[in-house]
GROMACS .gro file of C-alpha atoms in nm:
model
  220
    1MET     CA    1  27.326   9.239  -5.597
    2LYS     CA    2  27.056   9.189  -5.334
    3ALA     CA    3  26.969   8.825  -5.271
    4TYR     CA    4  26.640   8.755  -5.095
    5PHE     CA    5  26.637   8.417  -4.923
    6ILE     CA    6  26.310   8.239  -4.840
    7SER     CA    7  26.325   7.943  -4.604
    8GLY     CA    8  26.122   7.625  -4.615
    9LEU     CA    9  25.801   7.521  -4.450
   10GLY     CA   10  25.863   7.500  -4.077
   11ALA     CA   11  26.209   7.652  -4.118
   12ASP     CA   12  26.385   7.986  -4.090
   13LYS     CA   13  26.713   8.152  -4.183
   14ARG     CA   14  26.908   7.899  -3.974
   15ILE     CA   15  26.872   7.657  -4.263
   16PHE     CA   16  27.101   7.885  -4.471
   17SER     CA   17  27.359   7.939  -4.195
   18ARG     CA   18  27.631   7.719  -4.347
   19LEU     CA   19  27.626   7.875  -4.694
   20LYS     CA   20  27.942   8.073  -4.779
   21LEU     CA   21  27.847   8.316  -5.052
   22ASP     CA   22  28.041   8.579  -5.244
   23PRO     CA   23  28.055   8.909  -5.050
   24GLN     CA   24  27.922   9.091  -5.357
   25MET     CA   25  27.585   8.946  -5.258
   26GLU     CA   26  27.378   9.132  -5.000
   27VAL     CA   27  27.181   8.853  -4.834
   28ILE     CA   28  26.836   8.947  -4.701
   29ASN     CA   29  26.636   8.680  -4.520
   30ILE     CA   30  26.262   8.720  -4.571
   31GLU     CA   31  26.064   8.655  -4.254
   32TRP     CA   32  25.728   8.481  -4.271
   33ILE     CA   33  25.414   8.686  -4.216
   34ALA     CA   34  25.086   8.557  -4.074
   35PRO     CA   35  24.860   8.408  -4.343
   36ILE     CA   36  24.501   8.522  -4.387
   37LYS     CA   37  24.237   8.253  -4.333
   38ASN     CA   38  24.196   8.036  -4.645
   39GLU     CA   39  24.463   8.241  -4.828
   40SER     CA   40  24.614   8.076  -5.135
   41LEU     CA   41  24.986   8.027  -5.177
   42SER     CA   42  24.995   8.273  -5.468
   43ASN     CA   43  24.810   8.546  -5.276
   44TYR     CA   44  25.034   8.495  -4.976
   45ALA     CA   45  25.341   8.525  -5.200
   46LYS     CA   46  25.205   8.853  -5.340
   47ARG     CA   47  25.170   9.001  -4.991
   48LEU     CA   48  25.511   8.870  -4.886
   49SER     CA   49  25.675   9.024  -5.194
   50SER     CA   50  25.608   9.377  -5.064
   51ILE     CA   51  25.934   9.359  -4.866
   52ILE     CA   52  26.140   9.339  -5.186
   53ASP     CA   53  26.305   9.657  -5.315
   54VAL     CA   54  26.244   9.641  -5.689
   55SER     CA   55  26.437   9.963  -5.756
   56HIS     CA   56  26.758   9.757  -5.752
   57ASP     CA   57  26.855   9.435  -5.926
   58PHE     CA   58  26.781   9.135  -5.708
   59ILE     CA   59  26.763   8.757  -5.706
   60LEU     CA   60  26.541   8.514  -5.517
   61VAL     CA   61  26.659   8.197  -5.345
   62GLY     CA   62  26.395   7.967  -5.199
   63VAL     CA   63  26.418   7.625  -5.036
   64SER     CA   64  26.130   7.373  -5.026
   65PHE     CA   65  25.805   7.565  -4.954
   66GLY     CA   66  26.009   7.884  -4.994
   67GLY     CA   67  26.094   7.772  -5.347
   68MET     CA   68  25.727   7.758  -5.439
   69ILE     CA   69  25.679   8.103  -5.289
   70ALA     CA   70  25.982   8.221  -5.491
   71VAL     CA   71  25.822   8.085  -5.810
   72GLU     CA   72  25.506   8.287  -5.744
   73ILE     CA   73  25.699   8.606  -5.654
   74SER     CA   74  25.915   8.563  -5.963
   75LYS     CA   75  25.604   8.564  -6.182
   76LEU     CA   76  25.511   8.902  -6.033
   77LEU     CA   77  25.839   9.091  -5.992
   78LYS     CA   78  26.077   8.954  -6.260
   79PRO     CA   79  26.403   8.914  -6.062
   80CYS     CA   80  26.737   8.876  -6.239
   81SER     CA   81  26.740   8.511  -6.130
   82THR     CA   82  26.532   8.278  -5.919
   83ILE     CA   83  26.703   7.978  -5.761
   84ILE     CA   84  26.493   7.710  -5.598
   85ILE     CA   85  26.639   7.429  -5.387
   86SER     CA   86  26.472   7.102  -5.278
   87SER     CA   87  26.146   7.233  -5.417
   88THR     CA   88  25.932   7.214  -5.731
   89ILE     CA   89  25.842   7.448  -6.015
   90TYR     CA   90  25.514   7.294  -6.124
   91SER     CA   91  25.230   7.184  -5.900
   92GLN     CA   92  25.185   6.877  -6.121
   93ASP     CA   93  25.529   6.760  -6.006
   94LEU     CA   94  25.417   6.734  -5.644
   95PRO     CA   95  25.408   6.367  -5.542
   96LEU     CA   96  25.082   6.195  -5.640
   97LEU     CA   97  25.009   6.108  -5.277
   98TYR     CA   98  25.020   6.479  -5.183
   99ARG     CA   99  24.786   6.577  -5.463
  100PHE     CA  100  24.545   6.299  -5.365
  101ALA     CA  101  24.553   6.412  -5.001
  102GLY     CA  102  24.491   6.769  -5.115
  103LYS     CA  103  24.180   6.673  -5.313
  104LEU     CA  104  24.039   6.490  -5.011
  105GLN     CA  105  24.144   6.774  -4.774
  106LEU     CA  106  24.288   6.516  -4.535
  107VAL     CA  107  24.530   6.763  -4.370
  108LYS     CA  108  24.240   6.952  -4.213
  109LEU     CA  109  24.164   6.638  -4.010
  110ILE     CA  110  24.516   6.606  -3.867
  111PRO     CA  111  24.584   6.777  -3.530
  112SER     CA  112  24.844   7.056  -3.547
  113TRP     CA  113  25.053   6.892  -3.273
  114LEU     CA  114  25.091   6.579  -3.485
  115ILE     CA  115  25.206   6.780  -3.788
  116LYS     CA  116  25.474   6.943  -3.568
  117SER     CA  117  25.605   6.618  -3.424
  118SER     CA  118  25.977   6.556  -3.460
  119ASN     CA  119  26.060   6.186  -3.452
  120TRP     CA  120  26.275   5.919  -3.615
  121LEU     CA  121  26.057   5.914  -3.928
  122THR     CA  122  26.070   6.291  -3.991
  123GLN     CA  123  26.435   6.324  -3.891
  124ASN     CA  124  26.599   6.021  -4.051
  125PHE     CA  125  26.370   5.918  -4.334
  126PHE     CA  126  26.200   6.229  -4.467
  127PHE     CA  127  26.455   6.505  -4.399
  128GLY     CA  128  26.761   6.280  -4.402
  129THR     CA  129  26.938   6.436  -4.104
  130LYS     CA  130  27.256   6.251  -4.014
  131SER     CA  131  27.463   6.414  -3.742
  132SER     CA  132  27.342   6.503  -3.394
  133SER     CA  133  27.384   6.875  -3.475
  134GLU     CA  134  27.156   6.840  -3.781
  135LYS     CA  135  26.892   6.657  -3.579
  136GLN     CA  136  26.913   6.918  -3.304
  137LEU     CA  137  26.876   7.206  -3.551
  138LEU     CA  138  26.576   7.048  -3.723
  139SER     CA  139  26.410   6.979  -3.388
  140LYS     CA  140  26.458   7.342  -3.283
  141ILE     CA  141  26.324   7.474  -3.612
  142ILE     CA  142  26.012   7.254  -3.590
  143ALA     CA  143  25.960   7.348  -3.223
  144ASP     CA  144  25.985   7.720  -3.304
  145THR     CA  145  25.737   7.704  -3.591
  146ASP     CA  146  25.382   7.820  -3.529
  147SER     CA  147  25.153   7.519  -3.564
  148GLY     CA  148  24.877   7.725  -3.728
  149PHE     CA  149  25.118   7.855  -3.993
  150LEU     CA  150  25.253   7.506  -4.053
  151LYS     CA  151  24.908   7.359  -4.111
  152TRP     CA  152  24.805   7.649  -4.339
  153ALA     CA  153  25.127   7.610  -4.540
  154ILE     CA  154  25.072   7.238  -4.596
  155ILE     CA  155  24.713   7.300  -4.707
  156SER     CA  156  24.827   7.581  -4.941
  157ILE     CA  157  25.089   7.351  -5.100
  158LEU     CA  158  24.835   7.075  -5.161
  159SER     CA  159  24.593   7.318  -5.327
  160TRP     CA  160  24.863   7.508  -5.522
  161ARG     CA  161  24.829   7.526  -5.899
  162ASN     CA  162  25.112   7.642  -6.122
  163SER     CA  163  25.206   7.545  -6.479
  164VAL     CA  164  25.438   7.838  -6.556
  165ARG     CA  165  25.817   7.837  -6.536
  166PRO     CA  166  25.935   8.197  -6.483
  167ASN     CA  167  26.226   8.326  -6.688
  168ASN     CA  168  26.578   8.292  -6.545
  169LEU     CA  169  26.477   8.023  -6.297
  170TYR     CA  170  26.725   7.755  -6.187
  171TYR     CA  171  26.634   7.440  -6.000
  172ILE     CA  172  26.868   7.250  -5.763
  173HIS     CA  173  26.754   6.912  -5.632
  174GLY     CA  174  26.898   6.612  -5.450
  175THR     CA  175  26.876   6.249  -5.558
  176ASN     CA  176  26.776   6.134  -5.206
  177ASP     CA  177  26.498   6.386  -5.141
  178ARG     CA  178  26.213   6.189  -4.985
  179ILE     CA  179  25.976   6.482  -4.932
  180LEU     CA  180  25.960   6.644  -5.276
  181TYR     CA  181  26.035   6.370  -5.525
  182SER     CA  182  25.917   6.341  -5.882
  183LYS     CA  183  26.037   6.142  -6.181
  184SER     CA  184  25.896   6.406  -6.415
  185ALA     CA  185  26.094   6.694  -6.259
  186LYS     CA  186  26.404   6.803  -6.447
  187PRO     CA  187  26.647   6.991  -6.217
  188ASP     CA  188  26.915   7.212  -6.371
  189PHE     CA  189  27.161   7.100  -6.103
  190VAL     CA  190  27.156   6.762  -5.930
  191ILE     CA  191  27.324   6.699  -5.593
  192GLU     CA  192  27.412   6.331  -5.569
  193ASN     CA  193  27.278   6.179  -5.246
  194GLY     CA  194  27.135   6.519  -5.155
  195THR     CA  195  26.847   6.502  -4.907
  196HIS     CA  196  26.568   6.748  -4.835
  197PHE     CA  197  26.806   6.898  -4.577
  198MET     CA  198  27.091   6.939  -4.826
  199VAL     CA  199  27.104   7.319  -4.816
  200TYR     CA  200  27.248   7.267  -4.467
  201GLN     CA  201  27.429   6.939  -4.534
  202ASN     CA  202  27.593   7.030  -4.866
  203PRO     CA  203  27.669   7.401  -4.826
  204GLY     CA  204  27.985   7.396  -5.038
  205GLU     CA  205  27.823   7.257  -5.352
  206ILE     CA  206  27.515   7.473  -5.323
  207SER     CA  207  27.710   7.791  -5.241
  208GLU     CA  208  27.922   7.738  -5.551
  209ILE     CA  209  27.617   7.695  -5.775
  210ILE     CA  210  27.449   8.008  -5.635
  211ASP     CA  211  27.771   8.213  -5.665
  212ASN     CA  212  27.825   8.108  -6.026
  213LEU     CA  213  27.467   8.189  -6.125
  214VAL     CA  214  27.455   8.524  -5.946
  215LEU     CA  215  27.800   8.643  -6.048
  216ALA     CA  216  27.727   8.555  -6.409
  217LYS     CA  217  27.433   8.797  -6.393
  218THR     CA  218  27.629   9.061  -6.203
  219ASN     CA  219  27.930   9.055  -6.433
  220GLY     CA  220  27.720   9.015  -6.746
   0.00000   0.00000   0.00000
């Protein structure tokens, strides 16, 4: 089974580096491509999906922004399973503050360098990094992210509209996620005390969930 992994906004495959998955899975990390000016999240997902080999069974795994991209790709390509982590299925479940900022287009007024800043607030409060190695990794990921892509991605999230839950989609979320939080969201799997960085912090729990979901499809 091919498993296509899509990282989060301002992240890359390093975020998945601690997962220990069943060797039956062929993990393929999807690399970001440059967005077209004013491109919507759904149109970007359609272009990004061209890398996927649909002649074989496959699953999608997306974290944060990558989860939203996975939702859009899933609507197009019908994978065996879609697993989203620290993300959201419906645009209406984005925090109210984000949706308000999107309507006012406030992000366009913020300098790219400020969006890329890595400080105590982003590290400790929003992402919930704890150890020095986690803080170092997040700082490197943010530093390596193109500021233009980061700003486009934030704008595309705030203007995203989706009310459809694709078939065979599973949602993993943490109780301490301070970036994508919603009382109306109903995750299929809840990680107690899981932060927005939990795919790196809680690799054992998340690997087990992914393995069980994927192997159930493979053996079924």
